[in-house]
């Protein structure tokens, strides 16, 4: 953020962190991985509302894809159920079948959408094969 910042000679910009649907929706297939992604989601939203980001002219958003056809996904689909509670590969396969698999082009298009709309800040972009791209902010109950 320092070098992007208009306060340090930068032009500002947009930071897009990559989390996962597994960090938003509870699922038994990747609890540890999901925890890390939940952390990325929350950290992004915290930085997005910071005065530092505002003064730097930096937007921050986070992408939460479901399954995407990459080597990591193929390893999971090919029988590595080690991250799954219970290690049930049959359940993993059924889940993948139900959720569907995005292409990397699908995710790239979603990224372009975030970057090209300069009003987007602090948003979560859910990307899933069957539901498409859906922006959400999560409701915050003020204290
Ligand atoms: N594949 C999926 O179903 C989903 C993936 N994600 C997230 O998307 C991100 C990418 O995941 P995949 O492409 O599936 O993983 P992947 O393991 O298939 O590919 C990761 C790529 O990043 C490269 N890489 C690793 N460290 C790097 C670094 N420091 N600098 C530059 N390149 C580096 C690796 O060499 C590899 O080519 C991860 O954060 C993952 O958690 C999120 C949701 C779904
Ligand atoms: C180890 C990481 C592997 C792939 C990367 C990744 O991040 C994949 C995430 C995919 C989707 C997560 C979706 C969560 C969906 C939830 O809403 C529930 O549908 C899951 C709950 C139970 C599973 C049984 C089922 O619904 O079929």
Short mmCIF file of C-alpha atoms and ligand atoms in Angstrom, two decimals:
data_model
loop_
_atom_site.label_atom_id
_atom_site.label_comp_id
_atom_site.label_asym_id
_atom_site.label_seq_id
_atom_site.Cartn_x
_atom_site.Cartn_y
_atom_site.Cartn_z
CA UNK A 1 0.00 0.00 0.00
CA UNK A 2 2.90 2.37 0.69
CA UNK A 3 4.12 2.62 -2.91
CA UNK A 4 0.60 2.66 -4.35
CA UNK A 5 -0.35 5.53 -2.08
CA UNK A 6 -0.85 9.01 -3.55
CA UNK A 7 0.80 10.24 -0.35
CA UNK A 8 4.06 8.66 -1.45
CA UNK A 9 4.04 9.56 -5.15
CA UNK A 10 1.82 6.67 -6.21
CA UNK A 11 -1.46 6.90 -8.11
CA UNK A 12 -3.56 4.87 -5.70
CA UNK A 13 -5.27 1.83 -7.16
CA UNK A 14 -7.16 -1.33 -6.29
CA UNK A 15 -5.90 -4.31 -4.32
CA UNK A 16 -7.86 -7.52 -4.93
CA UNK A 17 -7.17 -10.34 -2.48
CA UNK A 18 -8.06 -13.91 -3.42
CA UNK A 19 -9.97 -15.76 -0.72
CA UNK A 20 -12.54 -18.46 -1.39
CA UNK A 21 -16.17 -19.45 -1.02
CA UNK A 22 -14.73 -21.85 1.59
CA UNK A 23 -13.92 -18.79 3.68
CA UNK A 24 -17.51 -17.57 3.55
CA UNK A 25 -19.72 -20.65 3.65
CA UNK A 26 -19.16 -23.41 6.20
CA UNK A 27 -18.18 -26.68 4.57
CA UNK A 28 -16.61 -29.90 5.85
CA UNK A 29 -14.11 -30.17 3.00
CA UNK A 30 -11.50 -27.61 3.91
CA UNK A 31 -11.92 -26.25 7.46
CA UNK A 32 -8.30 -25.15 7.96
CA UNK A 33 -8.05 -23.70 4.48
CA UNK A 34 -11.41 -22.01 5.02
CA UNK A 35 -10.19 -20.39 8.26
CA UNK A 36 -7.25 -18.82 6.44
CA UNK A 37 -9.55 -17.53 3.72
CA UNK A 38 -12.01 -16.12 6.24
CA UNK A 39 -9.09 -14.20 7.70
CA UNK A 40 -8.19 -12.78 4.29
CA UNK A 41 -11.79 -11.69 3.77
CA UNK A 42 -11.94 -9.88 7.10
CA UNK A 43 -8.49 -8.29 6.79
CA UNK A 44 -9.40 -6.94 3.34
CA UNK A 45 -12.60 -5.39 4.69
CA UNK A 46 -10.73 -3.85 7.63
CA UNK A 47 -8.13 -2.22 5.40
CA UNK A 48 -10.87 -1.06 3.00
CA UNK A 49 -12.54 1.04 5.72
CA UNK A 50 -9.25 2.44 7.05
CA UNK A 51 -8.45 6.14 6.84
CA UNK A 52 -5.02 5.14 5.53
CA UNK A 53 -6.57 3.48 2.50
CA UNK A 54 -8.88 6.45 1.90
CA UNK A 55 -6.02 8.96 2.08
CA UNK A 56 -3.95 6.71 -0.20
CA UNK A 57 -6.71 6.51 -2.81
CA UNK A 58 -6.51 2.72 -2.60
CA UNK A 59 -9.54 0.46 -2.88
CA UNK A 60 -9.46 -3.06 -1.48
CA UNK A 61 -11.80 -5.89 -2.47
CA UNK A 62 -11.74 -9.67 -2.13
CA UNK A 63 -12.69 -12.44 -4.53
CA UNK A 64 -14.29 -15.65 -3.25
CA UNK A 65 -14.38 -18.21 -6.03
CA UNK A 66 -15.87 -21.64 -5.57
CA UNK A 67 -14.09 -24.47 -7.47
CA UNK A 68 -11.82 -23.35 -10.33
CA UNK A 69 -10.13 -25.71 -12.80
CA UNK A 70 -6.50 -25.37 -11.71
CA UNK A 71 -3.76 -27.81 -10.64
CA UNK A 72 -4.71 -27.34 -6.97
CA UNK A 73 -8.33 -28.17 -7.69
CA UNK A 74 -7.36 -31.13 -9.88
CA UNK A 75 -5.26 -32.52 -7.03
CA UNK A 76 -8.32 -32.36 -4.74
CA UNK A 77 -10.63 -33.82 -7.39
CA UNK A 78 -8.13 -36.59 -8.19
CA UNK A 79 -8.34 -38.08 -4.72
CA UNK A 80 -6.56 -35.90 -2.20
CA UNK A 81 -9.27 -35.64 0.45
CA UNK A 82 -6.65 -35.00 3.15
CA UNK A 83 -8.09 -31.58 4.00
CA UNK A 84 -11.60 -32.95 4.33
CA UNK A 85 -13.15 -33.68 7.72
CA UNK A 86 -13.57 -37.44 7.58
CA UNK A 87 -11.54 -37.76 4.38
CA UNK A 88 -14.53 -38.95 2.37
CA UNK A 89 -13.53 -38.63 -1.29
CA UNK A 90 -16.97 -39.73 -2.46
CA UNK A 91 -18.52 -36.81 -0.62
CA UNK A 92 -15.89 -34.47 -2.12
CA UNK A 93 -16.71 -35.68 -5.61
CA UNK A 94 -20.45 -35.27 -5.05
CA UNK A 95 -19.85 -31.78 -3.72
CA UNK A 96 -17.76 -30.78 -6.74
CA UNK A 97 -20.48 -32.16 -9.00
CA UNK A 98 -23.11 -30.11 -7.20
CA UNK A 99 -21.11 -26.84 -7.02
CA UNK A 100 -19.64 -27.05 -10.53
CA UNK A 101 -16.21 -25.86 -11.67
CA UNK A 102 -15.33 -22.42 -12.98
CA UNK A 103 -12.71 -21.84 -15.66
CA UNK A 104 -9.79 -19.54 -14.98
CA UNK A 105 -11.25 -17.26 -17.65
CA UNK A 106 -14.43 -16.95 -15.55
CA UNK A 107 -12.35 -15.75 -12.61
CA UNK A 108 -10.28 -13.39 -14.75
CA UNK A 109 -13.47 -11.75 -16.06
CA UNK A 110 -14.69 -11.26 -12.48
CA UNK A 111 -11.38 -9.63 -11.58
CA UNK A 112 -11.67 -7.18 -14.50
CA UNK A 113 -15.13 -6.24 -13.26
CA UNK A 114 -13.80 -5.33 -9.82
CA UNK A 115 -10.87 -3.37 -11.23
CA UNK A 116 -12.79 -1.37 -13.82
CA UNK A 117 -15.54 -0.14 -11.51
CA UNK A 118 -13.83 2.44 -9.29
CA UNK A 119 -16.82 2.62 -6.95
CA UNK A 120 -16.10 -0.87 -5.66
CA UNK A 121 -14.40 -0.89 -2.27
CA UNK A 122 -14.64 -3.27 0.67
CA UNK A 123 -16.71 -5.71 -1.37
CA UNK A 124 -16.74 -9.49 -1.51
CA UNK A 125 -17.21 -10.96 -4.97
CA UNK A 126 -18.61 -14.48 -4.84
CA UNK A 127 -17.87 -16.42 -8.02
CA UNK A 128 -19.54 -19.79 -8.56
CA UNK A 129 -20.40 -21.79 -11.69
CA UNK A 130 -24.11 -21.99 -11.06
CA UNK A 131 -24.75 -18.62 -9.41
CA UNK A 132 -22.31 -16.49 -11.40
CA UNK A 133 -20.69 -13.39 -9.85
CA UNK A 134 -22.49 -11.87 -6.85
CA UNK A 135 -21.19 -8.91 -4.87
CA UNK A 136 -21.92 -8.83 -1.16
CA UNK A 137 -20.80 -6.71 1.76
CA UNK A 138 -22.04 -8.92 4.63
CA UNK A 139 -24.31 -7.08 7.06
CA UNK A 140 -22.47 -5.58 10.02
CA UNK A 141 -24.53 -5.22 13.23
CA UNK A 142 -23.14 -2.02 14.72
CA UNK A 143 -22.47 -2.05 18.47
N1 LIG B 1 -8.65 -23.65 -7.52
C1 LIG B 1 -9.74 -23.40 -6.77
O1 LIG B 1 -10.73 -24.17 -6.78
C2 LIG B 1 -9.77 -22.18 -5.93
C3 LIG B 1 -8.61 -21.47 -5.63
N2 LIG B 1 -8.68 -20.38 -4.82
C4 LIG B 1 -7.48 -19.62 -4.47
O2 LIG B 1 -6.88 -19.09 -5.67
C5 LIG B 1 -5.47 -18.96 -5.47
C6 LIG B 1 -4.76 -19.69 -6.61
O3 LIG B 1 -5.17 -21.03 -6.49
P1 LIG B 1 -4.84 -22.11 -7.64
O4 LIG B 1 -4.47 -21.41 -8.90
O5 LIG B 1 -5.94 -23.09 -7.63
O6 LIG B 1 -3.53 -22.78 -7.02
P2 LIG B 1 -2.38 -23.61 -7.75
O7 LIG B 1 -1.58 -24.20 -6.64
O8 LIG B 1 -2.99 -24.49 -8.79
O9 LIG B 1 -1.52 -22.50 -8.53
C7 LIG B 1 -0.83 -21.52 -7.78
C8 LIG B 1 0.24 -20.93 -8.70
O10 LIG B 1 0.88 -19.86 -8.02
C9 LIG B 1 2.28 -20.00 -8.17
N3 LIG B 1 2.90 -19.34 -7.01
C10 LIG B 1 3.01 -19.83 -5.75
N4 LIG B 1 3.64 -18.92 -4.98
C11 LIG B 1 3.90 -17.85 -5.77
C12 LIG B 1 4.53 -16.58 -5.55
N5 LIG B 1 5.03 -16.26 -4.36
N6 LIG B 1 4.65 -15.72 -6.60
C13 LIG B 1 4.15 -16.05 -7.81
N7 LIG B 1 3.54 -17.23 -8.08
C14 LIG B 1 3.43 -18.12 -7.07
C15 LIG B 1 2.52 -21.49 -8.22
O11 LIG B 1 3.76 -21.77 -8.85
C16 LIG B 1 1.33 -21.96 -9.05
O12 LIG B 1 1.60 -21.90 -10.43
C17 LIG B 1 -5.18 -19.56 -4.10
O13 LIG B 1 -5.12 -18.51 -3.15
C18 LIG B 1 -6.40 -20.44 -3.83
O14 LIG B 1 -6.64 -20.59 -2.45
C19 LIG B 1 -9.88 -19.93 -4.31
C20 LIG B 1 -11.03 -20.61 -4.58
C21 LIG B 1 -11.07 -21.77 -5.42
C1 LIG B 2 -8.73 -27.38 -0.61
C2 LIG B 2 -9.26 -26.25 -1.41
C3 LIG B 2 -9.89 -26.75 -2.65
C4 LIG B 2 -10.43 -25.93 -3.58
C5 LIG B 2 -10.37 -24.49 -3.47
C6 LIG B 2 -11.57 -23.80 -2.91
O1 LIG B 2 -11.39 -22.80 -2.31
C7 LIG B 2 -12.92 -24.32 -3.16
C8 LIG B 2 -14.03 -23.80 -2.56
C9 LIG B 2 -15.33 -24.33 -3.01
C10 LIG B 2 -16.52 -24.17 -2.52
C11 LIG B 2 -16.98 -24.06 -1.17
C12 LIG B 2 -18.36 -23.96 -1.07
C13 LIG B 2 -19.10 -24.03 0.20
C14 LIG B 2 -20.46 -24.30 0.10
C15 LIG B 2 -21.39 -24.33 1.32
O2 LIG B 2 -22.41 -23.38 1.12
C16 LIG B 2 -22.11 -25.68 1.50
O3 LIG B 2 -22.80 -26.01 0.31
C17 LIG B 2 -21.13 -26.80 1.78
C18 LIG B 2 -21.72 -27.67 2.90
C19 LIG B 2 -21.77 -28.99 2.84
C20 LIG B 2 -21.23 -29.77 1.68
C21 LIG B 2 -22.24 -30.80 1.17
C22 LIG B 2 -23.03 -30.19 0.05
O4 LIG B 2 -23.60 -29.10 0.25
O5 LIG B 2 -23.02 -30.79 -1.04
#
